[in-house]
PDB file of C-alpha atoms in Angstrom:
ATOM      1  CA  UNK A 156      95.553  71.813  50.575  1.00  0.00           C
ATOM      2  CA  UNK A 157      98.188  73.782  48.671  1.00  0.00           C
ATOM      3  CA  UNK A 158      98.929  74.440  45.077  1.00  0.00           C
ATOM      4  CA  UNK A 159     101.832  75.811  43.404  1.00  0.00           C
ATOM      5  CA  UNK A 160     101.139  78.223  40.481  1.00  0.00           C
ATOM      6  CA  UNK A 161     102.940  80.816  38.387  1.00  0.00           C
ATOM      7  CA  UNK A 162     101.017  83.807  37.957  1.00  0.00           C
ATOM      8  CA  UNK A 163     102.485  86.679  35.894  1.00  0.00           C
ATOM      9  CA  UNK A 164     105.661  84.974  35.770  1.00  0.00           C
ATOM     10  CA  UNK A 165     106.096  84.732  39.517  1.00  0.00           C
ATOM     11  CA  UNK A 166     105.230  81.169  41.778  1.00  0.00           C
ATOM     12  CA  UNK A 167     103.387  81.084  44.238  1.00  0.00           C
ATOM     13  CA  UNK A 168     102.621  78.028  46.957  1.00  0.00           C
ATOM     14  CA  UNK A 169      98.869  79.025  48.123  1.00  0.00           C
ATOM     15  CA  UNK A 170      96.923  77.554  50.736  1.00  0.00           C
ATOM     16  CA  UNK A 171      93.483  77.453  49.526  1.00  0.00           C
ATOM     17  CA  UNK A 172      89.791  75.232  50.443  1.00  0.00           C
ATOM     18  CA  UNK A 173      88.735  72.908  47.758  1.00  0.00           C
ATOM     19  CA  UNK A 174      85.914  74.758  46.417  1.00  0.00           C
ATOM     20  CA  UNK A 175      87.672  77.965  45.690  1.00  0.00           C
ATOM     21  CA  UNK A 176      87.926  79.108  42.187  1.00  0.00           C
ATOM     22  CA  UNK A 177      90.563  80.522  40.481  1.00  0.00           C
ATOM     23  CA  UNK A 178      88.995  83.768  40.573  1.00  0.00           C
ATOM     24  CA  UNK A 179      89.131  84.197  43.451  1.00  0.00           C
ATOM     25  CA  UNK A 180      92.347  82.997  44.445  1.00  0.00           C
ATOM     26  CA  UNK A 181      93.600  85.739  41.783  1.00  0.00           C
ATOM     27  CA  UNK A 182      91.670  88.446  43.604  1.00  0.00           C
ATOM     28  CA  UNK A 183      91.434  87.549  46.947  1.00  0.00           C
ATOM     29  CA  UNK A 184      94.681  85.636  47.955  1.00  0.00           C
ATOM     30  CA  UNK A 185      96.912  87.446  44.773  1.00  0.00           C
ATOM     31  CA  UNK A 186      95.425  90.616  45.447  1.00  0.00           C
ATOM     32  CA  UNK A 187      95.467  90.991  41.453  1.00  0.00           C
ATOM     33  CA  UNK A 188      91.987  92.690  41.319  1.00  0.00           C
ATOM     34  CA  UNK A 189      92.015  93.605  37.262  1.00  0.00           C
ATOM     35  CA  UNK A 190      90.478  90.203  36.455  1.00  0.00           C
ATOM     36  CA  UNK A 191      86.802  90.741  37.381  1.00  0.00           C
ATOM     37  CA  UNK A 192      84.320  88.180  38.443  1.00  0.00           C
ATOM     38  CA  UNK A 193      80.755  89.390  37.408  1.00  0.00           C
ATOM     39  CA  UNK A 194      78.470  86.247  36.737  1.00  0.00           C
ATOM     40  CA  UNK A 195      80.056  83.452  38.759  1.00  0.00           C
ATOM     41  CA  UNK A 196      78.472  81.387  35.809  1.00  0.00           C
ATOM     42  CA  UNK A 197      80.885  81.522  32.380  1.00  0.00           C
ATOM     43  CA  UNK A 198      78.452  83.682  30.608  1.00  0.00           C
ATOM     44  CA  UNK A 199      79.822  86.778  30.869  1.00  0.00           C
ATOM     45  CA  UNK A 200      84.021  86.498  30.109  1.00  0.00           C
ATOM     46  CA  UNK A 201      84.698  89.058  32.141  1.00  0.00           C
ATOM     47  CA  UNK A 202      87.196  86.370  34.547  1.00  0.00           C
ATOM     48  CA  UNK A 203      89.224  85.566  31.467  1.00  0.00           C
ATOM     49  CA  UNK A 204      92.516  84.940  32.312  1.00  0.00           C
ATOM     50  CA  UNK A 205      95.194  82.761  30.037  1.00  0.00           C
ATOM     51  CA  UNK A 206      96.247  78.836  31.425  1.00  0.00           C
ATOM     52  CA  UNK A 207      99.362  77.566  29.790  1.00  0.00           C
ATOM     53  CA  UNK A 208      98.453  79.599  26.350  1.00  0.00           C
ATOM     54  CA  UNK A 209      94.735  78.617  26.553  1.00  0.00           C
ATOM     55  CA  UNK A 210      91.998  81.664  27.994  1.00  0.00           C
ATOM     56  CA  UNK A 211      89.845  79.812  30.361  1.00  0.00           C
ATOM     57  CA  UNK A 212      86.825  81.331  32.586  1.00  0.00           C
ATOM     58  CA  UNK A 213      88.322  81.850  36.052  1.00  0.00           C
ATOM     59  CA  UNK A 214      84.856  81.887  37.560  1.00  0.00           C
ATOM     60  CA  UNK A 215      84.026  78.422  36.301  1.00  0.00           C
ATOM     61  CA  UNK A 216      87.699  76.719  37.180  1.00  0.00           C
ATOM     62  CA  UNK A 217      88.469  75.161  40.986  1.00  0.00           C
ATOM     63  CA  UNK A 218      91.797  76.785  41.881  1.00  0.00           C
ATOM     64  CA  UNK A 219      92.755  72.852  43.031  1.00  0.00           C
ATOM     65  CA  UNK A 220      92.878  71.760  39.344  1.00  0.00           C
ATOM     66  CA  UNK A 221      95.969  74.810  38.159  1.00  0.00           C
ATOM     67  CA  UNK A 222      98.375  73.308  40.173  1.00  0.00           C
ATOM     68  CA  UNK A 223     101.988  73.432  38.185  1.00  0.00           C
ATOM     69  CA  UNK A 224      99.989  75.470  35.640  1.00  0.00           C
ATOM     70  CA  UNK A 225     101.466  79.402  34.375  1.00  0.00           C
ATOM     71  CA  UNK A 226      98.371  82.039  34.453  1.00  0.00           C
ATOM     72  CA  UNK A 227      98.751  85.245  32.810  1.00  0.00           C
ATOM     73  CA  UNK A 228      96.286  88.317  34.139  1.00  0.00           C
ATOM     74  CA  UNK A 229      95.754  91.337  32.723  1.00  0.00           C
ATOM     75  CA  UNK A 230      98.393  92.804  35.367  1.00  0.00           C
ATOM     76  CA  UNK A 231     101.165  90.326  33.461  1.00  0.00           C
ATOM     77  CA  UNK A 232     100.941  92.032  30.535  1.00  0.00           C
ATOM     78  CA  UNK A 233     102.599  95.180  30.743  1.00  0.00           C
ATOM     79  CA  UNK A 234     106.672  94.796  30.843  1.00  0.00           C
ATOM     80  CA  UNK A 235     108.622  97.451  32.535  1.00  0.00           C
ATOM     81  CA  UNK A 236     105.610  99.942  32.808  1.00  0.00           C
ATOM     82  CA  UNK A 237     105.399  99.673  29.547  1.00  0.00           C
ATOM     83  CA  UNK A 238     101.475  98.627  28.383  1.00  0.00           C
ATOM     84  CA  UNK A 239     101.507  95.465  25.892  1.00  0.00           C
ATOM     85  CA  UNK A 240     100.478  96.597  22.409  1.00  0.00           C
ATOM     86  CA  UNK A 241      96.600  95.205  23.486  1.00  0.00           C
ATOM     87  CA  UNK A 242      96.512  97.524  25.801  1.00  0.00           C
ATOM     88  CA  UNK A 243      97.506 100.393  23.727  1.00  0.00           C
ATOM     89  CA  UNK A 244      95.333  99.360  20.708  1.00  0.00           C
ATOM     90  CA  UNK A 245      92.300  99.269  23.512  1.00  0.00           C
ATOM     91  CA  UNK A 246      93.164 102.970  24.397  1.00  0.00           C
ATOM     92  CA  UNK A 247      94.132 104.637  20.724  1.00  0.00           C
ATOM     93  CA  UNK A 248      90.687 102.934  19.603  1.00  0.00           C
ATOM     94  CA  UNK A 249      88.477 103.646  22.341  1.00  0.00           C
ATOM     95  CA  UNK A 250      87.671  99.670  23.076  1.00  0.00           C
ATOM     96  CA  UNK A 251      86.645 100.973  26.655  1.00  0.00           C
ATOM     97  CA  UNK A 252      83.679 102.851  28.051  1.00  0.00           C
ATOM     98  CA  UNK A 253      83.262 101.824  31.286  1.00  0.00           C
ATOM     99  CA  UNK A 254      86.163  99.176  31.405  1.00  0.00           C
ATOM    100  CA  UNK A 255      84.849  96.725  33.469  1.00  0.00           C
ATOM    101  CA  UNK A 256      85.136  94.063  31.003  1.00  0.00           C
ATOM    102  CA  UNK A 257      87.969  95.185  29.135  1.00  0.00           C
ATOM    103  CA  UNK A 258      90.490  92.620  31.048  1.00  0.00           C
ATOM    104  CA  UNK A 259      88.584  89.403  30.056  1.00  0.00           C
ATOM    105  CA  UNK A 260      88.241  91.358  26.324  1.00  0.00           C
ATOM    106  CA  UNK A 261      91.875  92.138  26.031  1.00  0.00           C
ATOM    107  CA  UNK A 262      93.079  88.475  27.797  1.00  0.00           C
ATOM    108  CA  UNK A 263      90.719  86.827  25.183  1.00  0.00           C
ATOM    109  CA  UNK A 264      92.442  89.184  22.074  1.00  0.00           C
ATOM    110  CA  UNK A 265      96.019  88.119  23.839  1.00  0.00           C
ATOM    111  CA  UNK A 266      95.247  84.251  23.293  1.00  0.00           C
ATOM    112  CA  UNK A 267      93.506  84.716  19.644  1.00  0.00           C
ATOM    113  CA  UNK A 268      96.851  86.936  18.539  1.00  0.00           C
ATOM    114  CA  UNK A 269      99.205  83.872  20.310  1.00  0.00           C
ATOM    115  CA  UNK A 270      97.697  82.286  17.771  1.00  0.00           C
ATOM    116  CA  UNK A 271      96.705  83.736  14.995  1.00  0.00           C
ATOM    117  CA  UNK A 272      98.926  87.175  14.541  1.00  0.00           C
ATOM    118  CA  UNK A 273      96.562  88.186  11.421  1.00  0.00           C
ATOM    119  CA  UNK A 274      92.758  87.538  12.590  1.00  0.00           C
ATOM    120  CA  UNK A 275      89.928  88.501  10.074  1.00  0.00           C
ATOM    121  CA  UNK A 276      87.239  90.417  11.473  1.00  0.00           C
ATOM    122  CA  UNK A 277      85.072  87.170  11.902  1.00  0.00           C
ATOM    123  CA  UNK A 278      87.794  85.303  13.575  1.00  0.00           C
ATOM    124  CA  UNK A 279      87.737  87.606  16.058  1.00  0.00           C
ATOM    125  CA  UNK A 280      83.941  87.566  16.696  1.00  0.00           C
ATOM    126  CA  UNK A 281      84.353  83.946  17.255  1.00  0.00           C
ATOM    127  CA  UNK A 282      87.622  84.246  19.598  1.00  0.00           C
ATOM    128  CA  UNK A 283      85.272  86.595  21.706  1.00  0.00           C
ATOM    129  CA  UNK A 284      82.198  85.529  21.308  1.00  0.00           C
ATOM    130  CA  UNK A 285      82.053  84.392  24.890  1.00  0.00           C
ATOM    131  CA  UNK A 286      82.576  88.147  26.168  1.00  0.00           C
ATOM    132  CA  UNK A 287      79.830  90.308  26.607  1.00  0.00           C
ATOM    133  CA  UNK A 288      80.294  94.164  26.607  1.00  0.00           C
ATOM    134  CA  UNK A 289      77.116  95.654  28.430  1.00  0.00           C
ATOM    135  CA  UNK A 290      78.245  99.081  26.452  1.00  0.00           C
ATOM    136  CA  UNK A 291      77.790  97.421  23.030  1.00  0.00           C
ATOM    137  CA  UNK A 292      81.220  98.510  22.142  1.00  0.00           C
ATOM    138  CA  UNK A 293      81.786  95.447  19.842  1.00  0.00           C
ATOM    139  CA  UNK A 294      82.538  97.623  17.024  1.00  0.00           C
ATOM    140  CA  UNK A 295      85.498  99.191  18.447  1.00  0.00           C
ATOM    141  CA  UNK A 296      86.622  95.924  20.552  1.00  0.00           C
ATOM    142  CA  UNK A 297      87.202  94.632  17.087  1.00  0.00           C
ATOM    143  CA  UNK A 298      89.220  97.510  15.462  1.00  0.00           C
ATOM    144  CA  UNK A 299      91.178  97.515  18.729  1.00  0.00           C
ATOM    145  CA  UNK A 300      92.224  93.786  17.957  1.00  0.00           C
ATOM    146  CA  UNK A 301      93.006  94.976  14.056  1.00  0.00           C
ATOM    147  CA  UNK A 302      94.779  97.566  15.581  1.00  0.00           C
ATOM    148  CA  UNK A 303      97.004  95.401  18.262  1.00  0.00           C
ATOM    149  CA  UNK A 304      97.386  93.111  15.420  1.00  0.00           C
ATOM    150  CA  UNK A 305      99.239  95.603  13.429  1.00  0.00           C
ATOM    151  CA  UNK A 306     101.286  97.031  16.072  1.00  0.00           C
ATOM    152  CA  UNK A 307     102.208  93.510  17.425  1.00  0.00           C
ATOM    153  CA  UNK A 308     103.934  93.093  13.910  1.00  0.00           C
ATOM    154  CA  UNK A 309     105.584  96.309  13.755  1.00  0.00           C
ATOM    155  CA  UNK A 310     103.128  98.250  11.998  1.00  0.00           C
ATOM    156  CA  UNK A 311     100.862 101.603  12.944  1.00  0.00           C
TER     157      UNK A 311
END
């Protein structure tokens, strides 16, 4: 069966078996390896990727059910080698140790700041409570999102 999707702004018409998920369509057939697939299960975030404005578990979604859907990875952030403002916040604050799940953390941040621009610190515990940093780096996850907030308005 085939599906047509836009991922990162680009479409795509992919051959794919009904029991693939989106996962790893992204990273197998895309060859767009920053979203990581760790659990296989939705308890770990670490697949986020964004579905027409809504972040959604790649690991837990059949690739069959995005056709016509936009999908935004972490690799459709950045514009003109320029990193989005997430992406800076993540480095000037030190949101990463080892990284791995830094692109589900920053994809989840990217659809909490679509819609709220000004998130309180408990907001964004709640936005990404369904990301789990093995590092225990929650503390400065959550001053990077304070800190992309601010720069996504103009500020810092």
């Amino acid at each position: 069966m085939a599906i047509n999707i836009i991922v990162n702004g680009d479409p795509y018409e992919i051959q794919i078996k009904p029991h693939w998920t989106l996962v790893y369509v992204i990273r197998e057939k895309l060859n767009l390896i920053g979203t990581k697939e760790h659990c296989d299960e939705g308890a770990c975030g670490m697949c986020t990727v964004i579905v027409d404005g809504k972040p959604i578990l790649s690991c837990m979604t059949l690739a069959a059910t995005m056709d016509g859907k936009s999908i935004t990875t972490i690799e459709g952030l950045a514009e003109n080698g320029k990193l989005h403002p997430l992406q800076e916040a993540w480095v000037e604050e030190h949101g990463a140790q080892c990284g791995y799940c830094t692109p589900g953390m920053i994809m989840s941040a990217k659809a909490l700041l679509d819609k709220n621009p000004e998130p309180n610190t408990m907001e964004i515990k709640e936005a990404m409570g369904g990301n789990i940093c093995r590092c225990g780096n929650y503390e400065f996850i959550i001053n990077s999102v304070h800190t992309a907030a601010k720069m996504m308005k103009g500020g810092k």
